[in-house]
N, CA and C of each residue as an Amber inpcrd file, in Angstrom:
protein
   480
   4.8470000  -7.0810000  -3.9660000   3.8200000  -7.1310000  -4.9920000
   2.6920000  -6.2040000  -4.5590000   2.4310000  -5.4760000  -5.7720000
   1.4370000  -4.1600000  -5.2450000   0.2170000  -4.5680000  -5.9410000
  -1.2110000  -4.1760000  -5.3830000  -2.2140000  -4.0570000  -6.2210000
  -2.9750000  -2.9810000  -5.3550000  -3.7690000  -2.4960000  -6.6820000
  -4.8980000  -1.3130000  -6.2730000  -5.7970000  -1.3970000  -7.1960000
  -6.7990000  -1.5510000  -6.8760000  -8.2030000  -1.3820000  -7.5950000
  -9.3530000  -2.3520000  -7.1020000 -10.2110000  -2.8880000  -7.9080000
 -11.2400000  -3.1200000  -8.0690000 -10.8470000  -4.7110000  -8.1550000
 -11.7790000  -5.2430000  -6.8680000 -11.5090000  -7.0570000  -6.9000000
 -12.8380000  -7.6800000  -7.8390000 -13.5100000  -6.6760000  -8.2080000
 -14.8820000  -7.0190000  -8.5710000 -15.4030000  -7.4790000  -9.8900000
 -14.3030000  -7.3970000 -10.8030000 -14.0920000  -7.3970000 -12.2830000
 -13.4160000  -8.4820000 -12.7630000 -13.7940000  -9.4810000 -14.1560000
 -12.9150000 -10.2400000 -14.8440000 -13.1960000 -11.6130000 -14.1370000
 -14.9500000 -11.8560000 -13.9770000 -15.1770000 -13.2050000 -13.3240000
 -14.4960000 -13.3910000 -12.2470000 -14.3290000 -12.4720000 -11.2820000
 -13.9170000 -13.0780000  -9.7540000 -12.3550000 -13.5600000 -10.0990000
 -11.3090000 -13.2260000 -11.2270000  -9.9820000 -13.3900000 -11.2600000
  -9.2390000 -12.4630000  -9.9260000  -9.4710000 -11.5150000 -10.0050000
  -8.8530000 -10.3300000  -9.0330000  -9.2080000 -11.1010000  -7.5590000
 -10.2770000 -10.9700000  -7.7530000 -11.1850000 -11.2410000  -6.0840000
  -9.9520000 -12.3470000  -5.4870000 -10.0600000 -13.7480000  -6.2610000
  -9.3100000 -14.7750000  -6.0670000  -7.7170000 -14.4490000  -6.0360000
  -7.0190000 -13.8020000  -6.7290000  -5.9440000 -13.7880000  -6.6680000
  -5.7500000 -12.5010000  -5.4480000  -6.6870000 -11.9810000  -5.3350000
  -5.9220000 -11.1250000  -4.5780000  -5.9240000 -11.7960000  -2.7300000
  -7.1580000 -12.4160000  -2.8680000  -7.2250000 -12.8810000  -1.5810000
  -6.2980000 -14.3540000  -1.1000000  -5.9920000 -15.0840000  -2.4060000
  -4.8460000 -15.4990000  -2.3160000  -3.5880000 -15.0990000  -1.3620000
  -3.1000000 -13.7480000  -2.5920000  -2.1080000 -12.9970000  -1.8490000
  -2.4720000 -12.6710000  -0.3010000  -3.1910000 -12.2110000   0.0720000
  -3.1250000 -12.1990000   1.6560000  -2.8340000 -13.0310000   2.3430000
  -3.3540000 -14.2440000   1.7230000  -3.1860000 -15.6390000   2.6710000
  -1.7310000 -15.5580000   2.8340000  -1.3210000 -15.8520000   1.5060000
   0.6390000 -15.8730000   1.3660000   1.1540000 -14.8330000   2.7830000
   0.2740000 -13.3160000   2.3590000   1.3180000 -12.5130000   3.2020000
   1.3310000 -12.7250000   4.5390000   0.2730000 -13.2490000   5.0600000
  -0.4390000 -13.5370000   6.3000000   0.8910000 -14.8470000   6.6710000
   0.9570000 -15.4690000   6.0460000   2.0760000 -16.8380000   6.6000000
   3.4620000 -16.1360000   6.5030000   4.1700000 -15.8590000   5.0410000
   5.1190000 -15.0080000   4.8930000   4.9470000 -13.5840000   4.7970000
   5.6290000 -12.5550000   5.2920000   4.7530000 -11.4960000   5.2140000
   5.8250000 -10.7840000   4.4300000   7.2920000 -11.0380000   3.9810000
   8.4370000 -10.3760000   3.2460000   8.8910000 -11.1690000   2.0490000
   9.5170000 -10.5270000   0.5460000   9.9160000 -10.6420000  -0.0860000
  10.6760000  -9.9390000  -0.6170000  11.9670000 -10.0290000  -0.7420000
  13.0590000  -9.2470000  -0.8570000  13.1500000  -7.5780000  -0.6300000
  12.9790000  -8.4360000   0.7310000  13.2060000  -7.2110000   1.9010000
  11.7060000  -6.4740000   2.0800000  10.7390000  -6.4450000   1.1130000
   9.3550000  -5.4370000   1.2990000   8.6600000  -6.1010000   1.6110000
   7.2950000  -5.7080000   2.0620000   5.9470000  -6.5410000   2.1350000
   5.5410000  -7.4530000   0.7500000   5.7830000  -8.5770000   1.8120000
   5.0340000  -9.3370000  -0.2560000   4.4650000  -9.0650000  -0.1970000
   2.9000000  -8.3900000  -0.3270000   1.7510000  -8.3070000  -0.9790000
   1.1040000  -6.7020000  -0.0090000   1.0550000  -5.6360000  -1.0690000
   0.1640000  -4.7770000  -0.2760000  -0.9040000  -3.9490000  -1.2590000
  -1.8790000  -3.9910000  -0.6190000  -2.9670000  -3.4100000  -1.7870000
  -3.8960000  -2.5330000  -0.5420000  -3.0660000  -1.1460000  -0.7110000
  -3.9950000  -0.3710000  -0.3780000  -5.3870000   0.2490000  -0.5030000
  -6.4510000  -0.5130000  -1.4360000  -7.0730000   0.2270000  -1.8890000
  -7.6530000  -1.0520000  -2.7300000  -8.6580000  -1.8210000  -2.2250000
  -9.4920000  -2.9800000  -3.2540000 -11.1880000  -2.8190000  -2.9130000
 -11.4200000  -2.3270000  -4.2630000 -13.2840000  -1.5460000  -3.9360000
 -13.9340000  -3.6260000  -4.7110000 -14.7650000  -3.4130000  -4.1190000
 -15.8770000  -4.7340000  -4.0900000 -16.4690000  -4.0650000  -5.2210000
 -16.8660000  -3.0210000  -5.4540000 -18.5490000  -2.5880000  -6.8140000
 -18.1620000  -0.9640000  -6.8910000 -18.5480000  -0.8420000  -8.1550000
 -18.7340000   0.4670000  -8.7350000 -18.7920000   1.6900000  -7.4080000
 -19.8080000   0.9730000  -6.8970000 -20.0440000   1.8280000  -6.3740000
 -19.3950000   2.6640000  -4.8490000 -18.6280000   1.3200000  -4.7040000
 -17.1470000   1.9230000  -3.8420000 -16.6660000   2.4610000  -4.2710000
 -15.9470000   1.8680000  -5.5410000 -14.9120000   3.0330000  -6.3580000
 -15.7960000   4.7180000  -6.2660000 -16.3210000   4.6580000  -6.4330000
 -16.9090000   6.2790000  -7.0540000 -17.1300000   6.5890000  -5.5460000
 -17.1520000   6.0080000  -4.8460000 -17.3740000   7.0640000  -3.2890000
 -16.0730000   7.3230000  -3.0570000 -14.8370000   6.4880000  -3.4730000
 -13.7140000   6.4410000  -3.1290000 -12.9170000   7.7670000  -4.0970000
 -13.6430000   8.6920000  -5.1010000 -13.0660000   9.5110000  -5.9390000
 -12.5340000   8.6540000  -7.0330000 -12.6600000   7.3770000  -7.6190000
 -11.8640000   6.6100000  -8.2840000 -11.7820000   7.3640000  -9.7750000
 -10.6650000   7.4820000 -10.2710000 -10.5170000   8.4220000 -11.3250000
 -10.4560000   9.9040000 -11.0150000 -11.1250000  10.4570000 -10.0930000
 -11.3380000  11.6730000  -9.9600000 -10.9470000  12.5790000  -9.0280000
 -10.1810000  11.9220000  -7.7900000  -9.6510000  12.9340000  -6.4030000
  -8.4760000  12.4810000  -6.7300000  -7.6560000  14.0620000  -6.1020000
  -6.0000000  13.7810000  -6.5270000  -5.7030000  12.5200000  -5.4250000
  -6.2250000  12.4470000  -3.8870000  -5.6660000  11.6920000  -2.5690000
  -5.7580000  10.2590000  -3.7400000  -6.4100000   9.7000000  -4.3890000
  -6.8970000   8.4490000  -5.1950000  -5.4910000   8.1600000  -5.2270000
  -5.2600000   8.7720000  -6.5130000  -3.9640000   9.2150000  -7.7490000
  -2.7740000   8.9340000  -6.3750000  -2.6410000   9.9480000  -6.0250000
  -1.1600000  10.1260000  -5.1900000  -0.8840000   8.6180000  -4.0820000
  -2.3660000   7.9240000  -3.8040000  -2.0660000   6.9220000  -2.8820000
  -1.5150000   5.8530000  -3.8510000  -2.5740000   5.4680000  -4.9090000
  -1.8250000   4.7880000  -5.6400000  -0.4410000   4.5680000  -6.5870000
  -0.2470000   5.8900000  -6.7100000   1.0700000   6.1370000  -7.2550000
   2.3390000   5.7650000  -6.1920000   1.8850000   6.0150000  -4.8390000
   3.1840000   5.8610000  -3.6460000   3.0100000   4.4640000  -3.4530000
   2.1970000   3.5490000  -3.9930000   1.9320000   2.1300000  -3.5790000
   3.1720000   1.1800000  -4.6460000   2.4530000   1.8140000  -6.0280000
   3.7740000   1.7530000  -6.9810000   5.3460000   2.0600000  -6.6090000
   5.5270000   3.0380000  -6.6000000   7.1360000   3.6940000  -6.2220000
   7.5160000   2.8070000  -5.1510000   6.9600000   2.5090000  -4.2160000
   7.7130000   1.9070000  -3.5350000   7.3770000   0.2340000  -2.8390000
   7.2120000  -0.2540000  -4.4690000   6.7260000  -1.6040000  -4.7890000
   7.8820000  -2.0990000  -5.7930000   8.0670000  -3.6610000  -5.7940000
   9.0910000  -3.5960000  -6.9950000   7.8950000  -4.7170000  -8.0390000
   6.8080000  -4.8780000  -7.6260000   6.0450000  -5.4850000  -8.7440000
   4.9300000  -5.4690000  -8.5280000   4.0740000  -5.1030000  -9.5350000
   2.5010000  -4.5920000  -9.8570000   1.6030000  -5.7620000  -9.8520000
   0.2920000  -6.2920000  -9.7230000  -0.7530000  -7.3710000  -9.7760000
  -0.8310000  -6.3120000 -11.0770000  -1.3030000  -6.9700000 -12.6070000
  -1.9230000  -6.2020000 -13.5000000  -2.8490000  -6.9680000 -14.2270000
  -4.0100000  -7.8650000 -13.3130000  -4.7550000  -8.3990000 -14.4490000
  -5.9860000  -7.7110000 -14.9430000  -6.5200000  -8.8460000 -16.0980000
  -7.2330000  -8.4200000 -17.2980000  -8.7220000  -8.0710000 -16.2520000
  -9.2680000  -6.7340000 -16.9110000 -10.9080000  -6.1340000 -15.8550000
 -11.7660000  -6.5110000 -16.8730000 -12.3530000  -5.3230000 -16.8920000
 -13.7160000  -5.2490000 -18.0130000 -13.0070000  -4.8490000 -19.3770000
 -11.6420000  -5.1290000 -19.6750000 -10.8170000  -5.1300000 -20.7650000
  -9.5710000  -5.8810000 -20.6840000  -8.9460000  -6.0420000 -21.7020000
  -7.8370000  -6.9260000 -20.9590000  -6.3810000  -5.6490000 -20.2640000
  -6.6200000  -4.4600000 -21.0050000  -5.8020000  -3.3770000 -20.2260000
  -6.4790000  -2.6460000 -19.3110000  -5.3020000  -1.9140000 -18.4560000
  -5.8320000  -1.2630000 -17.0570000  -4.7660000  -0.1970000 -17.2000000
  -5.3830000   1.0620000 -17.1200000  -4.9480000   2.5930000 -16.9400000
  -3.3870000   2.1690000 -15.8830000  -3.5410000   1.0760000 -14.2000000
  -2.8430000   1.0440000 -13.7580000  -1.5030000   0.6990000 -14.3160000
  -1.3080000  -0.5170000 -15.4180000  -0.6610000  -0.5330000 -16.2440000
   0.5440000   0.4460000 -16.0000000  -0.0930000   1.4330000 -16.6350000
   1.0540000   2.5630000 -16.9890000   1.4630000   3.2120000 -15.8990000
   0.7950000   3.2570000 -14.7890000   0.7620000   4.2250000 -13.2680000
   2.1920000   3.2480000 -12.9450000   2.1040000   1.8010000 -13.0760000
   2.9270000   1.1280000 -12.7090000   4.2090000   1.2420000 -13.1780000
   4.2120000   1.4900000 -14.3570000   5.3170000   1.7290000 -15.0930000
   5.9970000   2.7780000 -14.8430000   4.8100000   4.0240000 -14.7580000
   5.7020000   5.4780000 -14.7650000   6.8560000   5.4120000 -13.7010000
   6.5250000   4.2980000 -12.4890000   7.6540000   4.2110000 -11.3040000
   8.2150000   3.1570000 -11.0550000   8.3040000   2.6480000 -12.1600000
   9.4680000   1.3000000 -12.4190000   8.8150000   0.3170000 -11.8100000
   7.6980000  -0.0210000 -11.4150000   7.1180000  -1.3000000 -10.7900000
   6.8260000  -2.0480000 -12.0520000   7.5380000  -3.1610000 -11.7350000
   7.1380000  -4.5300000 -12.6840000   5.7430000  -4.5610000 -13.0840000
   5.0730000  -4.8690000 -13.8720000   4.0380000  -5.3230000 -14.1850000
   3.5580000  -6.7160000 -14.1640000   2.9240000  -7.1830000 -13.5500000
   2.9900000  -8.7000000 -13.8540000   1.1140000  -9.2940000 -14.1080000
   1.5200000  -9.8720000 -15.3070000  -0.0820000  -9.6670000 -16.5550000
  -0.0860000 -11.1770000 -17.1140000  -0.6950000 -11.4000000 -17.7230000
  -1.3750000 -12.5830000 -18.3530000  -0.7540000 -12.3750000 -19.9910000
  -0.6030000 -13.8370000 -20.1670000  -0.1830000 -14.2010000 -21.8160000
  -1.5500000 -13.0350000 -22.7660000  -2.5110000 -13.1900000 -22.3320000
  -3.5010000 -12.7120000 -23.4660000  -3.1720000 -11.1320000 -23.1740000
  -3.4420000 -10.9490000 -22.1420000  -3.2680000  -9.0070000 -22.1270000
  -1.6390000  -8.5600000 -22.5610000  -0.8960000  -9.5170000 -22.2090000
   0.4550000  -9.1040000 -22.9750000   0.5050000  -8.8810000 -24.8470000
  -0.4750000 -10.2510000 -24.9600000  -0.2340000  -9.7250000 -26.4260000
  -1.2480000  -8.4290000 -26.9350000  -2.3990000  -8.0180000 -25.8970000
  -2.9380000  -6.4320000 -26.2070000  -1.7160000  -5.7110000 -26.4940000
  -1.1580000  -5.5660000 -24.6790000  -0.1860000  -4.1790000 -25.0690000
   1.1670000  -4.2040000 -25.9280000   1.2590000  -5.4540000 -26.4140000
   2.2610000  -5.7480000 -27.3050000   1.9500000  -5.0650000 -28.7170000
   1.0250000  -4.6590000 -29.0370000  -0.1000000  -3.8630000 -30.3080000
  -0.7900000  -2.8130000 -29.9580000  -0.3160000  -2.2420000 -28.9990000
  -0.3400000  -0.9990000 -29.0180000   0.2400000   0.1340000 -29.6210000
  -0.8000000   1.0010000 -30.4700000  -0.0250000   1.7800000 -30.9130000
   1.2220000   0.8300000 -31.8070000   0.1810000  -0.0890000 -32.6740000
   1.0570000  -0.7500000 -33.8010000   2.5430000  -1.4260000 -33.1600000
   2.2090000  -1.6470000 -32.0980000   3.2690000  -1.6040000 -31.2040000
   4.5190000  -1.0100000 -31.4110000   4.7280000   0.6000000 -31.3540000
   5.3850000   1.7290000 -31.4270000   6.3530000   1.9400000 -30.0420000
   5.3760000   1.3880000 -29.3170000   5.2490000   1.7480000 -27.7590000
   6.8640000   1.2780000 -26.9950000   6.8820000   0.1410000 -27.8700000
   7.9770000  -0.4530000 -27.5660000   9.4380000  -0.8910000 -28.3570000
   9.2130000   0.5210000 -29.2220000  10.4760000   0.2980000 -30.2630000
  12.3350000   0.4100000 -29.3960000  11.9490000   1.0440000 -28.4190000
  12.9920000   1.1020000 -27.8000000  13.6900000   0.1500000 -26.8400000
  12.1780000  -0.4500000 -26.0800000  12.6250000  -1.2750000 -25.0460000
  11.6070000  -2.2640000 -25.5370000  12.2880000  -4.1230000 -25.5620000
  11.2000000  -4.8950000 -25.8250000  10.4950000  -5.0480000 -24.4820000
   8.6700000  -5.2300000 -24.9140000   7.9940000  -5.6140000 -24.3140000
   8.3130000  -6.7780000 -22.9070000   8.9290000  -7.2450000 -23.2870000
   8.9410000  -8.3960000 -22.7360000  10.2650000  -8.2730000 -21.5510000
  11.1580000  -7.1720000 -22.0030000  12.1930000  -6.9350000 -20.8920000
  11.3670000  -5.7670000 -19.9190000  10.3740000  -5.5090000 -19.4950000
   9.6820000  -4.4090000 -18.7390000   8.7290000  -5.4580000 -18.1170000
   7.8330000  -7.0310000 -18.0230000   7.2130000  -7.0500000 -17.8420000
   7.3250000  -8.1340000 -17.1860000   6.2720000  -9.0450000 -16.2360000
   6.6320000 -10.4120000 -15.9400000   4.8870000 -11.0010000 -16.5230000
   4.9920000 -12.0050000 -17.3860000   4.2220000 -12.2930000 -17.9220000
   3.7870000 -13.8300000 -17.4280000   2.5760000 -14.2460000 -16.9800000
   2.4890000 -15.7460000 -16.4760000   1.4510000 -16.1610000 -17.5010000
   1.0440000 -17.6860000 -17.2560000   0.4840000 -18.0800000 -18.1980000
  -1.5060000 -17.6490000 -18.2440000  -1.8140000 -17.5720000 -19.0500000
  -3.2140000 -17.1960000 -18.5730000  -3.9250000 -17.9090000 -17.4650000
  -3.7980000 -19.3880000 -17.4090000  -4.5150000 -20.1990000 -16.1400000
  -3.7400000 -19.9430000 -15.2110000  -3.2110000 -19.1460000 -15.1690000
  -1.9130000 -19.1740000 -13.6160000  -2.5010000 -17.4580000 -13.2510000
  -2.9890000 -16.9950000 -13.8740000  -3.1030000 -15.1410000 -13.4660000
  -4.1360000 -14.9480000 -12.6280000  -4.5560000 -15.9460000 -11.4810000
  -5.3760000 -15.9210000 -11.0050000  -5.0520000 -16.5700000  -9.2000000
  -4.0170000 -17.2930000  -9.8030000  -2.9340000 -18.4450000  -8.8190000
  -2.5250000 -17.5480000  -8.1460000  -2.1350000 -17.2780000  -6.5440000
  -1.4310000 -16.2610000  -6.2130000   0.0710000 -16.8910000  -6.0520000
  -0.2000000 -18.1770000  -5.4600000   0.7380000 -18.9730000  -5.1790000
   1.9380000 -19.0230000  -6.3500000   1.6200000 -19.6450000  -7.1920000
   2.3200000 -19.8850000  -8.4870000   3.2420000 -18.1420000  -9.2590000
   2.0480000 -17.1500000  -8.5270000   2.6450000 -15.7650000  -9.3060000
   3.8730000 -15.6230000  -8.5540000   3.5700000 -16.1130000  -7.1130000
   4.2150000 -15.7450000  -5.9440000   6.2030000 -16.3820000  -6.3330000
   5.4480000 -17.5310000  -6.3990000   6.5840000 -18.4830000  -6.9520000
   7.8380000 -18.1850000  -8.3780000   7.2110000 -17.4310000  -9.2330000
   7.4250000 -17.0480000 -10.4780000   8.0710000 -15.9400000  -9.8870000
   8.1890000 -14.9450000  -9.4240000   8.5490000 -13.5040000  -8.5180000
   9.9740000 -14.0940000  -7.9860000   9.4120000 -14.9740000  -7.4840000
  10.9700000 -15.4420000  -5.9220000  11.4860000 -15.9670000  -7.0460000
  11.2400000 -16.5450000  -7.9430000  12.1560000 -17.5520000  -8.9940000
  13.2280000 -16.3250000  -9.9260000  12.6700000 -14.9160000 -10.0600000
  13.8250000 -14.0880000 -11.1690000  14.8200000 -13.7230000  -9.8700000
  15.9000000 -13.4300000 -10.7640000  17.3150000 -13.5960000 -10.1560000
  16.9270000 -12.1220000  -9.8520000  17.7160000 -10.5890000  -9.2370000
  17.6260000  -9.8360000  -8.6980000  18.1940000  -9.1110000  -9.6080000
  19.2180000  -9.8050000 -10.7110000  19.9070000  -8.7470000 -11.8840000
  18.8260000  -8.9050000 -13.1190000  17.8210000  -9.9680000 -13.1900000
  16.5910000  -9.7740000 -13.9860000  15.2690000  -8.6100000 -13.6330000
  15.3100000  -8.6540000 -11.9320000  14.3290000  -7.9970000 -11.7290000
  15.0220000  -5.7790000 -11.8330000  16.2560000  -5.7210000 -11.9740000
  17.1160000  -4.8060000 -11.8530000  16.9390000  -4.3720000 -13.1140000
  16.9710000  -5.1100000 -14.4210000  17.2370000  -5.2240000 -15.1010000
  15.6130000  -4.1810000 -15.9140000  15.0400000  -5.0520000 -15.2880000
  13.1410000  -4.9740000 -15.8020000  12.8330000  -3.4960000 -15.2690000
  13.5080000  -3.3520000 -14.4100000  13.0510000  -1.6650000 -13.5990000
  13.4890000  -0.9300000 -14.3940000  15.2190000  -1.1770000 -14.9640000
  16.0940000  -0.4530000 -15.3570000  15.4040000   0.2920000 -16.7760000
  14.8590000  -1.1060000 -17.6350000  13.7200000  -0.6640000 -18.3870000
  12.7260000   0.3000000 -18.6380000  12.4990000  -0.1630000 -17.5210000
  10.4750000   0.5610000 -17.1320000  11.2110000   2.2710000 -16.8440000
  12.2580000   2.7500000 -16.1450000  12.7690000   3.9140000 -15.8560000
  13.3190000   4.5760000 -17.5610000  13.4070000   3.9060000 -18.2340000
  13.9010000   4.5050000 -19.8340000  13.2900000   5.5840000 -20.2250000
């Protein structure tokens, strides 16, 4: 499970779930076969991000993109919107997405939901319940719970 960005956004959801996840990785530190939990890159305030090039230096872009590729599932919760640019970074390299009931039904209407005439929404994504997108435990749990020809399946997708 990959995350990158900003713990600082969305009422302390990120902050909590992400520090969650450490705890987890800190006791277990593997999940089918990779690091459960790695987040290269979590800015506290604005004003980290922007010292950090956020949006704007290619090193940003390319770290987070190699965090993806060689992740098989994304943290994607709701910031100062319920979508995140990472979203798609995640996608472009087959990393699962894993998002909240409410931001699912955003990108489900996207683009009249066009987006997804080919592949349903819902076979690309792992979706938990909104009071749980914050749980690391429970996300954690939900992850180990898909079979390996579901999670095969969801990549196989996201690569279309």
């Amino acid at each position: 499970l990959a995350y990158y960005g900003g713990v600082f956004r969305a009422s302390k959801i990120r902050a909590k779930a992400v520090s969650g996840f450490h705890a987890i990785a800190a006791e277990r530190p593997k999940i089918f076969g990779l690091d459960l939990f790695v987040a290269p890159y979590e800015a506290a305030t604005h004003k980290v991000e922007a010292a950090a090039g956020w949006g704007k230096a290619d090193a940003f872009y390319i770290r987070a993109w190699e965090t993806y590729a060689t992740s098989i599932f994304s943290y994607q919760p709701p910031g100062d919107t319920p979508t995140r640019r990472a979203f798609f970074d995640s996608w472009m390299f087959a990393c699962i997405p894993v998002i909240s009931e409410t931001t699912a039904d955003v990108y489900r209407r996207l683009f009249d939901g066009r987006l997804f005439d080919a592949v349903s929404f819902d076979d690309i994504v792992v979706v938990v319940p909104d009071d749980l997108i914050a749980d690391a435990a429970a996300i954690i749990t939900v992850l180990e719970a898909m079979s390996p020809e579901a999670r095969r399946r969801r990549r196989d997708n996201l690569a279309r």
